[in-house]
CSV table of C-alpha atoms in Angstrom, one decimal:
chain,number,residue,atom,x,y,z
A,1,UNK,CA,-71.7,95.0,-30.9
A,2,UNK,CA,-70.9,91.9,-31.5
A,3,UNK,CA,-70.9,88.5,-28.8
A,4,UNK,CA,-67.6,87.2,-28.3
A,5,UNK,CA,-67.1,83.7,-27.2
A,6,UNK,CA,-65.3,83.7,-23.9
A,7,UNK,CA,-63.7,80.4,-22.2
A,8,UNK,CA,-63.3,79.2,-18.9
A,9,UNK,CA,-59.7,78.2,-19.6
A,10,UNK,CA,-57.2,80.7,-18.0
A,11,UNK,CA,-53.7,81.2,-19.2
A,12,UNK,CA,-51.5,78.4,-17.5
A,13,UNK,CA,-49.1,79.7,-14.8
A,14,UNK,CA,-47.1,78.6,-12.0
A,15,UNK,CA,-49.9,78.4,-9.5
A,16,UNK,CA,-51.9,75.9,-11.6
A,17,UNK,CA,-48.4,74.1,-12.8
A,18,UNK,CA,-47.7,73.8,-8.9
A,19,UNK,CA,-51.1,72.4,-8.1
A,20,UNK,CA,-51.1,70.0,-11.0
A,21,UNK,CA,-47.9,68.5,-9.9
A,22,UNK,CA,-49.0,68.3,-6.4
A,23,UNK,CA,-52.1,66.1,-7.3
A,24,UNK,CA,-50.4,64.1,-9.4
A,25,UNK,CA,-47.3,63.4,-6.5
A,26,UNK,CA,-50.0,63.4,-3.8
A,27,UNK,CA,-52.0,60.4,-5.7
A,28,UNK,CA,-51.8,57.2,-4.5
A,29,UNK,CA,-54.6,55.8,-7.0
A,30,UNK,CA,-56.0,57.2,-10.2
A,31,UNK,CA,-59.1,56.2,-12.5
A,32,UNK,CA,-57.7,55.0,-16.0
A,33,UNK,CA,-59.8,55.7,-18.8
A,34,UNK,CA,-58.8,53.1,-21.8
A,35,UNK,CA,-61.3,51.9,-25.0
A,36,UNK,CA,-62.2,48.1,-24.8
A,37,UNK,CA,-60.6,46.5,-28.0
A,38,UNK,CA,-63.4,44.5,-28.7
A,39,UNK,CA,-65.8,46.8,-29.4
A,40,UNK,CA,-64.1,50.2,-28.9
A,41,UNK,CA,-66.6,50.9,-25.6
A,42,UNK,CA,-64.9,53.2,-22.9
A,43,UNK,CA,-63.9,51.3,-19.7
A,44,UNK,CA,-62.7,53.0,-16.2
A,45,UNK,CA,-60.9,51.5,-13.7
A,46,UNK,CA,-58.8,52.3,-10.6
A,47,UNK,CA,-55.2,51.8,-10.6
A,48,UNK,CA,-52.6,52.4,-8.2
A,49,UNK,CA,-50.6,55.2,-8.6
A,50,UNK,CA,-47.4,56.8,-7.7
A,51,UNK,CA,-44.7,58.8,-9.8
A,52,UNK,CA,-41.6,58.3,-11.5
A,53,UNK,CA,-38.5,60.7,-10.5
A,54,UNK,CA,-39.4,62.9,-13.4
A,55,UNK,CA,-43.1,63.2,-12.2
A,56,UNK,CA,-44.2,60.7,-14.9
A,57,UNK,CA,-47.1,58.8,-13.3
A,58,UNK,CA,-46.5,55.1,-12.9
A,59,UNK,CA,-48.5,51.9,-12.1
A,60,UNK,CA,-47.8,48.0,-11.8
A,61,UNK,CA,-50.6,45.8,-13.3
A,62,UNK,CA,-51.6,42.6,-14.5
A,63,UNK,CA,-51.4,41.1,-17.8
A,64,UNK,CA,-55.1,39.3,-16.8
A,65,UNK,CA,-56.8,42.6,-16.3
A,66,UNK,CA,-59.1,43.9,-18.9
A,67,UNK,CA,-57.5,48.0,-18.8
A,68,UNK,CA,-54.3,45.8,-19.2
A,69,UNK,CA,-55.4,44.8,-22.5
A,70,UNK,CA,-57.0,47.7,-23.9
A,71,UNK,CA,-54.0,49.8,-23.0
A,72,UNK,CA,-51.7,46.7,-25.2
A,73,UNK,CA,-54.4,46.9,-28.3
A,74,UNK,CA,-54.2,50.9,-27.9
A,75,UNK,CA,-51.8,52.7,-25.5
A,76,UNK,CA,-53.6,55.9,-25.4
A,77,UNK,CA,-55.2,56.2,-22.2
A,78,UNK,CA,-56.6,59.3,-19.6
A,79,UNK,CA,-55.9,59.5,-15.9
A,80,UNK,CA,-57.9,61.3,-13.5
A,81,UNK,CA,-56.5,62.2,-10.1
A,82,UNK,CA,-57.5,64.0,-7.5
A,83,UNK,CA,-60.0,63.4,-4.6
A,84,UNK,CA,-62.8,65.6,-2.8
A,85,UNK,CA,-62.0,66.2,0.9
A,86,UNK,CA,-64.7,65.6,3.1
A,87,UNK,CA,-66.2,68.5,3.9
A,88,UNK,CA,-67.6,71.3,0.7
A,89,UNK,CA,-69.0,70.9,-2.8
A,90,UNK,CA,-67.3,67.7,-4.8
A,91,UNK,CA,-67.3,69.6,-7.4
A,92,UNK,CA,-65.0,72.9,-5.9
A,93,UNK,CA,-61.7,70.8,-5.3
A,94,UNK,CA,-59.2,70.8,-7.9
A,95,UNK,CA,-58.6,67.4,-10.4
A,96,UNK,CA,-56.4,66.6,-12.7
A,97,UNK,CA,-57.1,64.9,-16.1
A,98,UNK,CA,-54.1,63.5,-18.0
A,99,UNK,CA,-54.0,62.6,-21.8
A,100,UNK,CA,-51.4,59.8,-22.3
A,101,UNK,CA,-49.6,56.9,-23.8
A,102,UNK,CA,-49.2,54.3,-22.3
A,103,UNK,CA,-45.3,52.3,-21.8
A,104,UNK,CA,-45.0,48.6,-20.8
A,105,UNK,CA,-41.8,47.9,-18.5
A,106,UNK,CA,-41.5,44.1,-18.0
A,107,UNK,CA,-39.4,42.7,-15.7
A,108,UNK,CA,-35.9,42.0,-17.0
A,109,UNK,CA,-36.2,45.0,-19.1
A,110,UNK,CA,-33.8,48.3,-18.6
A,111,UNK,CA,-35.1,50.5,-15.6
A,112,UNK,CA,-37.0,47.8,-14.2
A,113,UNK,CA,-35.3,46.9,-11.2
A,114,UNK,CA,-34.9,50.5,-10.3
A,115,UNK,CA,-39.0,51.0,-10.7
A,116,UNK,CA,-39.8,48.2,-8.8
A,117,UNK,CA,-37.2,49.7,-5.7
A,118,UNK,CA,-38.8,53.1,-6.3
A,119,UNK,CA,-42.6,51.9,-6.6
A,120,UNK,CA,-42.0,49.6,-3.2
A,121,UNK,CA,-41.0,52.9,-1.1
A,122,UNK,CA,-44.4,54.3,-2.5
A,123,UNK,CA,-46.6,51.3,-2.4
A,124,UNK,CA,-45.0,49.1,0.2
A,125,UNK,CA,-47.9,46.9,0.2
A,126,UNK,CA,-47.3,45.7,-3.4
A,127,UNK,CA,-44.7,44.2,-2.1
A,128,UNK,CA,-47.1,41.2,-1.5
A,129,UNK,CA,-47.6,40.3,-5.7
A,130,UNK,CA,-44.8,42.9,-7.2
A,131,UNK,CA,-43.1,39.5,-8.2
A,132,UNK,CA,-45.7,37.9,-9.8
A,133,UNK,CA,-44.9,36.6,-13.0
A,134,UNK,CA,-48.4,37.9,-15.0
A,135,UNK,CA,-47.2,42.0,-13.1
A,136,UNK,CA,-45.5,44.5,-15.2
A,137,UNK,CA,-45.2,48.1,-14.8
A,138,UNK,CA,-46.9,51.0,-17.0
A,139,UNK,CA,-45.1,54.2,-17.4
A,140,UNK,CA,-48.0,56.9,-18.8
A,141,UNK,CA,-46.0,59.4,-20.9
A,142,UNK,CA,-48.5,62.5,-20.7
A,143,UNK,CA,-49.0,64.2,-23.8
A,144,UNK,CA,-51.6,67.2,-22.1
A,145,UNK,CA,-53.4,67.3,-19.2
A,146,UNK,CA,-56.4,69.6,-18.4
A,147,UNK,CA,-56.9,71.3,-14.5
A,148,UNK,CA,-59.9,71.7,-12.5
A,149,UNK,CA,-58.9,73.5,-10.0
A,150,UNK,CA,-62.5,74.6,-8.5
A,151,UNK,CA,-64.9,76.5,-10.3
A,152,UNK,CA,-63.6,79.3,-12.8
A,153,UNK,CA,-60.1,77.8,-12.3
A,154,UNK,CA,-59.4,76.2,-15.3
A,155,UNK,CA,-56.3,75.2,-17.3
A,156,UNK,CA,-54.6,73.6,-20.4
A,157,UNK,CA,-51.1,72.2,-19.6
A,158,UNK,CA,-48.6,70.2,-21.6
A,159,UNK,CA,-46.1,67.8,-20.2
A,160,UNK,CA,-43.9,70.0,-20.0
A,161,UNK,CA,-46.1,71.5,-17.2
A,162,UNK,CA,-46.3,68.4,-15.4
A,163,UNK,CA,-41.9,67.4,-15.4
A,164,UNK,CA,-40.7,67.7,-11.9
């Protein structure tokens, strides 16, 4: 008899499509994952978050922050959402990772003025420096996303997974 390799990751269904999407809606802030241009070094760093309409995840940065760019030299990036409660094991509560690229929205451009209505319901307090001239928004297109949903609860999804 021979060993066969087995894998944590369980066929994707509606239980772990539900759950993804309701971390990701849930999140007000995320840790982006980007790679420093200069020497190609990973950097995280917590952004706010909120979502689009569609479920895309969404953020408003600076252009004088350092994940700002790293996402403009290379706009592949990684999200991770998802917090422990207080109470348990970190490590049993469900996260999300997200695969992505990233998509600058300056202001002027199409869709801009209906992000910055739409982020302001979500994030009212960025109403204090959501007019700043150096602010933009970041629209991360996900390409795949992996869920931890506790231990043996593990799942591949696609962006498909994720659309609301």
């Amino acid at each position: 008899m021979t060993n066969q390799p087995t894998t944590p990751i369980r066929a994707t269904d509606d239980e772990a499509r539900s759950l993804s999407r309701s971390l990701l809606a849930k999140a007000r802030y995320a840790a982006l994952a980007v790679l420093k241009p200069d020497d190609q070094t990973p950097m995280v760093s917590r952004i706010a978050l909120t979502t689009t309409s569609d479920g895309a995840p969404l953020t408003l940065i600076s252009h004088l922050s350092g994940h700002t760019a790293a996402l403009r030299a290379d706009p592949s990036c990684s999200l991770l959402v998802g917090e422990p409660e207080d109470r348990g094991d970190p490590l049993t509560h469900p996260r999300l990772t997200i695969q992505a690229t990233a998509l600058f929205i300056q202001k002027g451009e199409p869709g801009h003025d209906a992000l910055r209505s739409h982020y302001l319901e979500r994030q009212p307090k960025a109403k204090l420096y959501i007019d700043f001239a150096d602010f933009c928004f970041v629209r991360f297109d996900i390409r795949e996303a992996f869920l931890n949903g506790g231990f043996g609860r593990a799942y591949n999804l696609n962006a498909d997974d994720l659309a609301m």
